[in-house]
Short mmCIF file of C-alpha atoms in Angstrom, two decimals:
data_model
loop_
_atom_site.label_atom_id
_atom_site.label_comp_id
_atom_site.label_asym_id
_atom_site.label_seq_id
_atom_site.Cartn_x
_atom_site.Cartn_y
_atom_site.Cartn_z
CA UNK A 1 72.04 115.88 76.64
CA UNK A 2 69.19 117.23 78.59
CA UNK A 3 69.59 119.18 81.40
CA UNK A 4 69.45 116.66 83.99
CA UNK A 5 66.70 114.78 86.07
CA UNK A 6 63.25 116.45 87.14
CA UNK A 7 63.33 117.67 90.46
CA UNK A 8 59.36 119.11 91.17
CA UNK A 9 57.83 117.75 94.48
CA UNK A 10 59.15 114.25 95.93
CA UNK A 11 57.35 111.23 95.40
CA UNK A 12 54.91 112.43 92.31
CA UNK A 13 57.25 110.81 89.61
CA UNK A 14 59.82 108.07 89.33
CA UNK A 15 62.54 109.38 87.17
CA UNK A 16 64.70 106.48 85.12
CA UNK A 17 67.45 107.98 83.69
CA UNK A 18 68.77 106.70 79.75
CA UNK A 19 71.67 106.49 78.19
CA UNK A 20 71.14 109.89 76.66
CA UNK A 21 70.63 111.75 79.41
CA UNK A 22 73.68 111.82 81.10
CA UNK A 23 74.44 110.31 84.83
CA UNK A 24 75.19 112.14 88.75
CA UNK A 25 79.31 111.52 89.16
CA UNK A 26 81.20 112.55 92.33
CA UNK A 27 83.15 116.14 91.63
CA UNK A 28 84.24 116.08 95.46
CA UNK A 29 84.32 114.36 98.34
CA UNK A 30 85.73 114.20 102.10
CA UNK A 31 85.94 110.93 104.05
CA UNK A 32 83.84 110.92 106.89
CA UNK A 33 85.29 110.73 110.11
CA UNK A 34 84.00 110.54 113.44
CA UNK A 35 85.54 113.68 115.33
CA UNK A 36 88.56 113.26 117.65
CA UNK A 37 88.00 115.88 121.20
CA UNK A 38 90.80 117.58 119.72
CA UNK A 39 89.00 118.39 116.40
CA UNK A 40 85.92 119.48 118.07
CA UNK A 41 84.72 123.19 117.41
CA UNK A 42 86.25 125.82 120.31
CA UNK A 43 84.05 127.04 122.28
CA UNK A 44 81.66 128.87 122.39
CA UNK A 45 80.43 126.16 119.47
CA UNK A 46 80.85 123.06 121.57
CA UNK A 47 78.33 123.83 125.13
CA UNK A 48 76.64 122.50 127.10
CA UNK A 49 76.03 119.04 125.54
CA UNK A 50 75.20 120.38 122.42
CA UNK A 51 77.44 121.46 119.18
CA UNK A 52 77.10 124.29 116.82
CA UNK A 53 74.40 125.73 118.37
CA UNK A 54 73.06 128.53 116.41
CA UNK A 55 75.32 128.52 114.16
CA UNK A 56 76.10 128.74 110.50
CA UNK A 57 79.83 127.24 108.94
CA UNK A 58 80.99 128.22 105.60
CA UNK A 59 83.25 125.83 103.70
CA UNK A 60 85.13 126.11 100.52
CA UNK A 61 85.22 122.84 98.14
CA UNK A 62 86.98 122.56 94.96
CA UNK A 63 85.03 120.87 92.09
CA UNK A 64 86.25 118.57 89.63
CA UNK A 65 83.53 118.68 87.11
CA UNK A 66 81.69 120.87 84.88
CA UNK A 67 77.89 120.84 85.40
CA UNK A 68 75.01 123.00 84.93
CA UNK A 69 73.16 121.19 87.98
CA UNK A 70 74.51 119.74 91.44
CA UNK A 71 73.41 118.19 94.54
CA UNK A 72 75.35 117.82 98.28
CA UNK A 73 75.61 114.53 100.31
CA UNK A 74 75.57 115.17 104.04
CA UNK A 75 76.94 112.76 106.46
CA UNK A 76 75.94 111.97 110.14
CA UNK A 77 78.00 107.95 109.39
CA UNK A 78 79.29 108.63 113.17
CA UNK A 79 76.49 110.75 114.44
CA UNK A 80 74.68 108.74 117.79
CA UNK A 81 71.83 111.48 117.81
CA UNK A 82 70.42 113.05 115.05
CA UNK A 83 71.82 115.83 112.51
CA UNK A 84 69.17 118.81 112.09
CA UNK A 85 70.04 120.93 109.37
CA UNK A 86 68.12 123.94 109.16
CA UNK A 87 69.08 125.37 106.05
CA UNK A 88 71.88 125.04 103.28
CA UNK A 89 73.25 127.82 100.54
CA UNK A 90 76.01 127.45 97.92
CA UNK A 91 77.48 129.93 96.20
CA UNK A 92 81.06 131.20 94.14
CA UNK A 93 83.39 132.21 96.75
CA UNK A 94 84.95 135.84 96.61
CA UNK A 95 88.54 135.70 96.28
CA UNK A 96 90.31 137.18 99.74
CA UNK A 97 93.38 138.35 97.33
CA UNK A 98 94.25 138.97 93.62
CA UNK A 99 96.09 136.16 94.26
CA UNK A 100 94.09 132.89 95.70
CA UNK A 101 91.36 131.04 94.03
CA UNK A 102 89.07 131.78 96.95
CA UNK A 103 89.35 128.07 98.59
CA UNK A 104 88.94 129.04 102.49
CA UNK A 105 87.55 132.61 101.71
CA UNK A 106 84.75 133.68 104.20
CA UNK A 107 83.21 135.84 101.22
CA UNK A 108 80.40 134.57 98.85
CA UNK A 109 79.18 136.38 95.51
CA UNK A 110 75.51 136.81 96.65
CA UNK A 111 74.48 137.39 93.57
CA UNK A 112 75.29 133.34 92.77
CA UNK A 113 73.68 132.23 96.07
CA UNK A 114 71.42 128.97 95.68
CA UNK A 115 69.14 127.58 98.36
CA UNK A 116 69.63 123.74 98.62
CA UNK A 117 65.74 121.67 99.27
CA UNK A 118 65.55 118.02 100.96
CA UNK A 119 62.17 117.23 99.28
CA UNK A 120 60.82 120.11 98.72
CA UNK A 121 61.92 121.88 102.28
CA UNK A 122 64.23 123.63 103.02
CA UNK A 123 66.17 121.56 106.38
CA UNK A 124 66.19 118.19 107.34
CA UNK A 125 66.75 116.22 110.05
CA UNK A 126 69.36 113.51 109.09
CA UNK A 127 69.24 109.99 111.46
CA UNK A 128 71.91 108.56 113.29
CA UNK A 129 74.53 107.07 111.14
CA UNK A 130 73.18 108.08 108.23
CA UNK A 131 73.49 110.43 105.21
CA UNK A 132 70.98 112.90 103.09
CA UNK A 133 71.15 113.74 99.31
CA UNK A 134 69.82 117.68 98.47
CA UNK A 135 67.26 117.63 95.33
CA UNK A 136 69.07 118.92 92.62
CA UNK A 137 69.74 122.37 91.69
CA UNK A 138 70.77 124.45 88.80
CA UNK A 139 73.65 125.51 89.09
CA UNK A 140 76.83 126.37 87.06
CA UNK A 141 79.93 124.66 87.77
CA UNK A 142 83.24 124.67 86.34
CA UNK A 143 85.62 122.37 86.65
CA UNK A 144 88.85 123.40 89.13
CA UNK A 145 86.87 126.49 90.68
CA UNK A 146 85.70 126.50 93.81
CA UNK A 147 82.36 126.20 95.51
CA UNK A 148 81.17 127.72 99.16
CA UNK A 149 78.54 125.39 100.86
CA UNK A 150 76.95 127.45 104.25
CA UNK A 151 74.82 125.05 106.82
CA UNK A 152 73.27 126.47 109.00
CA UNK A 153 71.89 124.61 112.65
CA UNK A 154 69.42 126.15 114.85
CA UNK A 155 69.32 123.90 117.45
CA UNK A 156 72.94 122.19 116.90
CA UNK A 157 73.67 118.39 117.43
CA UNK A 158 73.31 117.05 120.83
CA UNK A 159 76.36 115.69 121.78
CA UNK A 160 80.21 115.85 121.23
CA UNK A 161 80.05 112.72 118.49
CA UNK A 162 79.35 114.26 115.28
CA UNK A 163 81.24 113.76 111.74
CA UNK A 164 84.05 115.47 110.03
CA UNK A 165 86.56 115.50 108.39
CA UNK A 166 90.08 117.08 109.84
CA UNK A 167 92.74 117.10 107.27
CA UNK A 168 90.54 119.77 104.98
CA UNK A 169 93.72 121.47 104.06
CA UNK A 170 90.80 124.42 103.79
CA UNK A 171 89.92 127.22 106.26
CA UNK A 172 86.43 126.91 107.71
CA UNK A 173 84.01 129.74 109.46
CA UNK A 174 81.92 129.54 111.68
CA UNK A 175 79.51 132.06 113.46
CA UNK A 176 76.09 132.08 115.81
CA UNK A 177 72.99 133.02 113.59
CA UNK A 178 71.71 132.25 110.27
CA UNK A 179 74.01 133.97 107.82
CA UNK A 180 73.96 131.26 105.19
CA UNK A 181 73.25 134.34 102.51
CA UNK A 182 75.56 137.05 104.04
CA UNK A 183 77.98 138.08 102.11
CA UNK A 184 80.42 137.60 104.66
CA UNK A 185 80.94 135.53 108.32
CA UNK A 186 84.46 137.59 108.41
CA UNK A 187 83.51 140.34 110.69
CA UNK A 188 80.33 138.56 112.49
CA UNK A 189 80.90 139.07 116.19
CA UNK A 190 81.41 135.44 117.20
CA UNK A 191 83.53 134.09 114.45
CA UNK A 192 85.89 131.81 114.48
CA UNK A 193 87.86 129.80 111.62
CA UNK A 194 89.88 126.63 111.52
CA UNK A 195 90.98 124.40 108.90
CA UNK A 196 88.57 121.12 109.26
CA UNK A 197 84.96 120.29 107.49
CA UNK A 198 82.19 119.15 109.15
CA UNK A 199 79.44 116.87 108.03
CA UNK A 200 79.67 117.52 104.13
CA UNK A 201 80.82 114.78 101.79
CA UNK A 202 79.97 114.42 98.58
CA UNK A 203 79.27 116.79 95.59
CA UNK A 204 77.20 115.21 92.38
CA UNK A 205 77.46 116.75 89.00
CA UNK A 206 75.01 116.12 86.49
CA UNK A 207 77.43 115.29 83.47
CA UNK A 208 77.20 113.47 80.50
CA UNK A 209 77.81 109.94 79.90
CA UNK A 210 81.19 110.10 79.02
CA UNK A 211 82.32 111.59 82.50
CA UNK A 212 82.98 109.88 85.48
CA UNK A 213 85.09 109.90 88.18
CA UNK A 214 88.46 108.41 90.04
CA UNK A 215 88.02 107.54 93.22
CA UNK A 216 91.64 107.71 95.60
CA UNK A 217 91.96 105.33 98.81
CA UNK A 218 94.91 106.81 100.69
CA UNK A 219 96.02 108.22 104.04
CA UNK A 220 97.40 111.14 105.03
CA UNK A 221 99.99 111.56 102.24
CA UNK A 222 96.89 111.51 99.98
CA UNK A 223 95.28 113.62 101.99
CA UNK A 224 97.65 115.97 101.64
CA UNK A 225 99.50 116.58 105.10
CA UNK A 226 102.26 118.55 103.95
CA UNK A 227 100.48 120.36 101.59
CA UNK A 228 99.65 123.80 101.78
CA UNK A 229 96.27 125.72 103.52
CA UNK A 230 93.95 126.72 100.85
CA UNK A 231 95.99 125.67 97.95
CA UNK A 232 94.49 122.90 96.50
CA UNK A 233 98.41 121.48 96.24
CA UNK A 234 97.90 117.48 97.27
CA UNK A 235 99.11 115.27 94.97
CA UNK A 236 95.37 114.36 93.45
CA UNK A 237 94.97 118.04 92.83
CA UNK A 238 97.96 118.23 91.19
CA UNK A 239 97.17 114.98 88.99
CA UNK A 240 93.63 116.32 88.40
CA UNK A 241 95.22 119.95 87.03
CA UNK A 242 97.63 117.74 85.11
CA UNK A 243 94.69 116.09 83.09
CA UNK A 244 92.57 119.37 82.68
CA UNK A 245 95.62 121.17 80.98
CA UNK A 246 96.50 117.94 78.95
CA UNK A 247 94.11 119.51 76.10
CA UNK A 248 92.84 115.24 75.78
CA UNK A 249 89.11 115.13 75.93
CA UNK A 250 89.19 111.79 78.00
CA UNK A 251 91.70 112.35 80.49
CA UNK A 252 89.85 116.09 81.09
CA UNK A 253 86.52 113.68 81.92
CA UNK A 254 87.74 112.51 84.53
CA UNK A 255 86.60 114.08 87.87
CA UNK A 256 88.20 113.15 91.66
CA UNK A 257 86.51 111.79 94.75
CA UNK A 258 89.63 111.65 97.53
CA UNK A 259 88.27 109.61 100.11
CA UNK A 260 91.88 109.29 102.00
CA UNK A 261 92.23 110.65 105.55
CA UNK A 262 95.38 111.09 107.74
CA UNK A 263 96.39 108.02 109.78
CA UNK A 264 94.26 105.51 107.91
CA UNK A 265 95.38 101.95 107.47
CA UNK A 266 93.60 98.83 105.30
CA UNK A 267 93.30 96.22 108.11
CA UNK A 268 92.74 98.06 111.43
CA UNK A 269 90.17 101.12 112.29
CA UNK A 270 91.93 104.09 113.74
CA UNK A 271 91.32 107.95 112.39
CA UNK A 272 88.51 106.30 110.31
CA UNK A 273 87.22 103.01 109.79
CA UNK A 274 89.78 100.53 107.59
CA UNK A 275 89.59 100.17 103.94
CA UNK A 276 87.84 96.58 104.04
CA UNK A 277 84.89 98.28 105.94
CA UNK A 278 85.00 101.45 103.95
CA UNK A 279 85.50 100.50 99.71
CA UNK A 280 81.46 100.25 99.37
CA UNK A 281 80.46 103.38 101.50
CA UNK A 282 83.95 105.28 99.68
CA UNK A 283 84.17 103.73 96.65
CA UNK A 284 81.34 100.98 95.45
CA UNK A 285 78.34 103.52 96.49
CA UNK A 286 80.07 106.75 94.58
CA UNK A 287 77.95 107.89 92.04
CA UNK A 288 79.65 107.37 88.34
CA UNK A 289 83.28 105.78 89.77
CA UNK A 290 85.06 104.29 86.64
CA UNK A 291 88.22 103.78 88.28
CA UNK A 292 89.84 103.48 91.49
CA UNK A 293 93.13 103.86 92.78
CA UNK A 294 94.33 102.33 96.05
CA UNK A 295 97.42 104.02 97.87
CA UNK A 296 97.56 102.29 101.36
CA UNK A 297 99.55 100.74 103.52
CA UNK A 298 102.23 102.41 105.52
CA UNK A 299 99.98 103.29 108.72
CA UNK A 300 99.81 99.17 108.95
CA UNK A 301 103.12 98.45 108.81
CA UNK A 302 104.40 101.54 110.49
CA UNK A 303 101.98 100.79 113.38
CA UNK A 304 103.07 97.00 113.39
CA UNK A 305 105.69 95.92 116.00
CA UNK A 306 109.19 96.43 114.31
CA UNK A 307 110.22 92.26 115.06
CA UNK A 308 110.17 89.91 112.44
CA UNK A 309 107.28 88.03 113.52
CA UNK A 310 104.81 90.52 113.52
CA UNK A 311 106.20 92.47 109.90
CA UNK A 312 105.96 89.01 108.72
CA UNK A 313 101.91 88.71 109.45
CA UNK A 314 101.06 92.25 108.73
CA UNK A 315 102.82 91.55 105.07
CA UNK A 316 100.59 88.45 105.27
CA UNK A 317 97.72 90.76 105.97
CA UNK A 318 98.17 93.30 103.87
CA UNK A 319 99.06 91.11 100.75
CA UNK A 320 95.57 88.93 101.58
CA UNK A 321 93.72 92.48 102.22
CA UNK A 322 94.88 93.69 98.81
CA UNK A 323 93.68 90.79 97.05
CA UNK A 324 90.16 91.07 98.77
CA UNK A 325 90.05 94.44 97.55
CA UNK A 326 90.51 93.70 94.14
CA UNK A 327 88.11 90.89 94.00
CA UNK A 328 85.21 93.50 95.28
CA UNK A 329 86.56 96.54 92.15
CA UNK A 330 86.07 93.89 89.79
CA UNK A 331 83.08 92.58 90.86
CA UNK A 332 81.20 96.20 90.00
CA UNK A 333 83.51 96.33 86.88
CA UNK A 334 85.61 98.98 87.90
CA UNK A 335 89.38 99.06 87.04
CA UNK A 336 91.74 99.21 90.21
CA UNK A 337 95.38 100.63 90.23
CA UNK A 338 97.77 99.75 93.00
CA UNK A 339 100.11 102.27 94.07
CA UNK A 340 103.31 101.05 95.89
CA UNK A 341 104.26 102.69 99.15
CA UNK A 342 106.57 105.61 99.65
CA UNK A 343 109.03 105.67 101.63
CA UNK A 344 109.33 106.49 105.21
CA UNK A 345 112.68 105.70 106.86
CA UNK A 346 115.30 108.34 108.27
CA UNK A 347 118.71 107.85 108.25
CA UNK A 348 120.12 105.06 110.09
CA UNK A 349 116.46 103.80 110.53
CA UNK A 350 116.62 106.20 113.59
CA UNK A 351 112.81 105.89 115.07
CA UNK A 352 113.64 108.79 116.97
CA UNK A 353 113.39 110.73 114.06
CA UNK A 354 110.52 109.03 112.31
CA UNK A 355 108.34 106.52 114.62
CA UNK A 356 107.59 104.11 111.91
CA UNK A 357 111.40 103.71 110.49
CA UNK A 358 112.71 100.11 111.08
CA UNK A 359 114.63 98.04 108.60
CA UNK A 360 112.61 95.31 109.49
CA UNK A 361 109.41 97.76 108.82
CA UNK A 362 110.97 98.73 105.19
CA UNK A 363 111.30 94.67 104.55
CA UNK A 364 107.80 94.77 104.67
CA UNK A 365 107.50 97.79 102.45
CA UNK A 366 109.86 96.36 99.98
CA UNK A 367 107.79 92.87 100.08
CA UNK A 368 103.92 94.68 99.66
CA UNK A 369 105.41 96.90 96.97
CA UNK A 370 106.67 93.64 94.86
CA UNK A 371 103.43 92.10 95.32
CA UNK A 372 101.67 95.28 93.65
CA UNK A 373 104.31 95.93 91.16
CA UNK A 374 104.53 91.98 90.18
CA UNK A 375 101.32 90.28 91.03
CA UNK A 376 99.63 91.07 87.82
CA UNK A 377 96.01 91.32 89.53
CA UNK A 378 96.33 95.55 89.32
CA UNK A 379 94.95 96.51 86.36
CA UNK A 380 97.77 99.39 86.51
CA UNK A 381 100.65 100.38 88.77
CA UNK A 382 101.08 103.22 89.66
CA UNK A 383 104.87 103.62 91.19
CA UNK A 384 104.90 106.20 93.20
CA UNK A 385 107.89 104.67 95.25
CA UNK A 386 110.30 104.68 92.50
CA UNK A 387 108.98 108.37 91.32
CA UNK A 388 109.99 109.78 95.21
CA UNK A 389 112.98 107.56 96.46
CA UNK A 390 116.33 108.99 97.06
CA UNK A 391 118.49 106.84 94.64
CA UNK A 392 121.21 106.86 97.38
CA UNK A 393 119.30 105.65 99.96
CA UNK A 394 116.27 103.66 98.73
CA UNK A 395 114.42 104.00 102.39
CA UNK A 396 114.32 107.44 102.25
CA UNK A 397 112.76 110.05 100.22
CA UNK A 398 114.44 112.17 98.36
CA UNK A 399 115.70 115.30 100.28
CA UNK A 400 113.37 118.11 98.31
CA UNK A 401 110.70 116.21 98.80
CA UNK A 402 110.48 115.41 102.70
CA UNK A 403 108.62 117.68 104.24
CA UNK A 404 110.49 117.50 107.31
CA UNK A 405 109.20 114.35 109.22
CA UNK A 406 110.86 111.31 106.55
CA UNK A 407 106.89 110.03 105.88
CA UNK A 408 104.61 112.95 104.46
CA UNK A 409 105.94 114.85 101.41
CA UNK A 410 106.01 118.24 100.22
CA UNK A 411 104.68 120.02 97.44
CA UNK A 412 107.18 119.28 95.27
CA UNK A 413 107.22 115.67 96.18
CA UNK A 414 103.70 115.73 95.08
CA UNK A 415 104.42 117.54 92.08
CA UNK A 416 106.78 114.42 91.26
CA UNK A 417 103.81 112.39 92.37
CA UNK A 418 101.50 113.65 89.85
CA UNK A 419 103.78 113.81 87.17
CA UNK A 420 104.92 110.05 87.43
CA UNK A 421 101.35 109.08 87.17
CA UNK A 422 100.69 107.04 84.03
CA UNK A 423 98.04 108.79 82.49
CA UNK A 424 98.31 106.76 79.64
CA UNK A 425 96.62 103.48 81.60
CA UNK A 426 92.76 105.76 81.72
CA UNK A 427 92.73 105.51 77.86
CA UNK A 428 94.18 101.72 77.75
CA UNK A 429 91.05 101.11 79.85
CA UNK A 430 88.49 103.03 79.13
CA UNK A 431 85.12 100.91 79.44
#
C-alpha cells in the first residue's frame, strides 16, 4: 500500500486513486446540528453578535481506525454567515489521570502537534451551509486512542446560528487567544469547559482497501445519553471494542461513523434534520461506508398523539419511511441492518413517569418492530429489543438497564446492546 494520496500545492495534479492504493474511510464522526440557545457557548464566548471571538476550543475524538495519514471535515450545514477558521492543530491528548484514556483532557503532547492546511494555507473561510475537507496529513493513528483537534477563530462567527453537536458525551475547552499549540487551555485565564463539539465532523483515515466503515443512524440512545462523560461507553463504542478484541481480521476493519443525535426521529425535523433528509449527507456521502445500520424510531412514535388514529398513521409512516430508506442503501450497494426499537414504557404506562409511555404508543412499537424483524428487506436484524426487554414486562426495560427515565439505557444496558449484536452478519456480507 502506498502511503496515501499526494498532497503538494492544490490544483497542480489530479490524483486518481487505484485499487492498490488504499481509500479515505470515516474513523469518526458527529452529526451536525444547528445549535439550540441553550447549547450556545457562556459568555464571555457568545457577545455582542458574534461567537467565539478570539478564541481557541480543544476537543477530544476517539478514532476508529489505524492510519498513518488523516484529514478533518468541518461543518458550517446550519451556519447563515460564514465560518472563518484561522488555524487548526491535532495532536495525542495527555491523559488527566493514570486512569482515563485522555478523551476530554485539556492537555496535548506537543511534541505530536500537527498543523492542519486548506490548500496550502493555513485557515479558511468556510460558506454558509457548507463544509471544508483539510489536505491530508501524516499522521499516526491508532485505532481506539484518542485524538485532540484545537480551532482556533480570530474574528469568531457572526451570529448565534452556528453548528454543533450537543450530546458529545466529551468535555470541551475553550479559551480567548490562539493556543492551538499550548500544551494546555487548563489554567488559561478565560477558560471554560462543557461537554458539546462545535463545528467538527468527520475524521478520514487513509486505510487500505480492505477497511471501511459502519455507519449508525440513531437518536439519543445511540448517542449515548446515559452513558458516561469521557468514557467512550455508548453502545457503538462498546460494539466497536467488541470487534477490535475479537482477534478476527475482518470484524477489526471495520471503523464507526455515529451520526445519531438525541431527540432525532425519521419522518419529522426536530434536534436535527430527519433521516429521509439526512442518509446522503450522514450516510451516502461518508467516505468508504460498507454498511449501515439504522436504529430509529421511538422519537416518532413517542412524539405522536397517544389515540389510535394517529399511532395508526405514524406506523404507516414509519413502515413506508423504512422502506424508502432501504431502497436508497441499496441503490449505492451498501448492506442495511434494521434494528428494532427498545423499549420505553413505565409501569402501568404511567406518562407521568415517562412522556412517551402509552399502550397505544407500544402497539406501534410492537407493529414497526415486526415489520423489521419479518419483512425480509433488512439485509440483517439486529434485535436489540429482545436483547434489553424485561421478560416480565415486555414494555419495559429491564431494571439494570434503565437508566432512570424508562427510555435511555445505562451502561450496562449498552453492554447487553453490544454483546447481542450479530457480528457474524459483517462476514456473511462482506462485498
Amino acid at each position: 500500500m502506498s502511503p496515501g494520496p499526494p498532497h503538494g500545492p492544490p490544483m497542480l495534479y489530479r490524483y486518481v486513486p487505484t485499487a492498490t492504493d488504499g481509500h479515505w474511510v470515516a474513523a469518526w464522526t458527529s452529526m451536525p446540528q444547528l445549535t439550540e440557545p441553550a447549547n450556545l457557548p457562556n459568555p464571555p464566548f457568545n457577545t455582542s453578535g458574534r461567537v467565539f471571538s478570539n478564541t481557541t476550543i480543544r476537543q477530544t475524538i476517539h478514532v476508529t481506525a489505524t492510519s498513518p495519514r488523516i484529514r478533518l471535515r468541518l461543518s458550517n450545514s446550519f451556519g447563515p454567515t460564514v465560518l472563518p477558521i484561522t488555524a487548526v492543530t491535532l495532536a495525542k491528548p495527555l491523559r488527566a489521570s493514570s486512569a482515563d484514556t485522555g478523551a476530554g483532557s485539556p492537555a496535548i503532547d506537543t511534541t505530536t502537534l500537527k498543523t492542519l492546511t486548506f490548500g496550502g494555507a493555513p485557515g479558511f473561510t468556510v460558506p454558509t451551509a457548507a463544509l471544508a475537507v483539510s489536505d491530508p496529513v501524516d499522521m499516526d493513528v491508532v485505532a481506539g486512542t484518542e485524538l485532540t483537534v484545537s480551532l482556533y477563530l480570530a474574528s469568531g462567527q457572526a451570529g448565534n446560528d452556528i453548528t454543533s453537536h450537543p450530546g458529545s458525551r466529551t468535555t470541551s475547552w475553550m479559551a480567548f487567544g490562539d493556543l492551538v499549540n499550548a500544551a494546555t487551555l487548563q489554567n488559561a485565564p478565560s477558560v471554560q469547559n462543557t461537554a458539546h463539539w462545535f463545528f467538527i465532523s468527520t475524521l478520514d483515515a487513509w486505510v487500505p482497501t480492505k477497511q471501511s466503515t459502519v455507519a449508525i443512524v440513531g437518536d439519543s440512545i445511540t448517542d449515548g445519553r446515559g452513558s458516561t462523560t469521557d468514557a467512550n461507553n455508548r453502545w457503538p463504542d462498546l460494539l466497536f471494542a467488541r470487534l477490535q478484541s475479537s482477534g478476527d481480521p475482518t470484524l477489526k476493519a471495520l471503523s464507526f461513523a455515529n451520526q445519531a443525535a438525541g431527540g432525532n426521529r425519521i419522518l419529522a425535523d426536530g434536534l436535527g434534520p430527519n433521516v429521509l433528509s439526512r442518509f446522503d449527507r450522514d450516510v451516502l456521502a461518508q467516505p468508504g461506508v460498507e454498511f449501515v445500520i439504522i436504529f430509529e424510531g421511538v422519537n416518532d412514535i413517542g412524539v405522536a398523539a397517544a389515540t389510535a388514529q394517529a399511532q395508526q398513521d405514524i406506523g404507516d409512516r414509519l413502515i413506508s419511511a423504512f422502506k424508502q430508506i432501504i431502497d436508497r442503501s441499496h441503490a449505492a450497494n451498501i448492506p442495511i441492518f434494521g434494528a428494532t426499537i427498545t423499549p420505553f414504557s413505565a409501569p402501568g404506562f404511567s406518562a407521568a413517569i415517562q412522556p412517551y409511555s402509552s399502550s397505544i404508543r407500544e402497539q406501534t412499537r410492537q407493529r414497526v418492530n415486526a415489520f423489521i424483524r419479518e419483512s425480509n428487506l433488512f439485509d440483517a436484524v439486529v434485535d436489540f429489543d429482545a436483547a434489553v426487554k424485561d421478560p416480565a414486562a415486555p414494555a419495559q426495560l429491564k431494571a439494570e438497564f434503565n437508566s432512570g427515565d424508562f427510555l435511555h439505557l445505562s451502561v450496562a444496558g449498552y453492554e447487553a446492546m453490544a454483546q447481542a449484536f450479530p457480528v457474524e452478519v459483517f462476514h456473511n456480507l462482506r462485498t
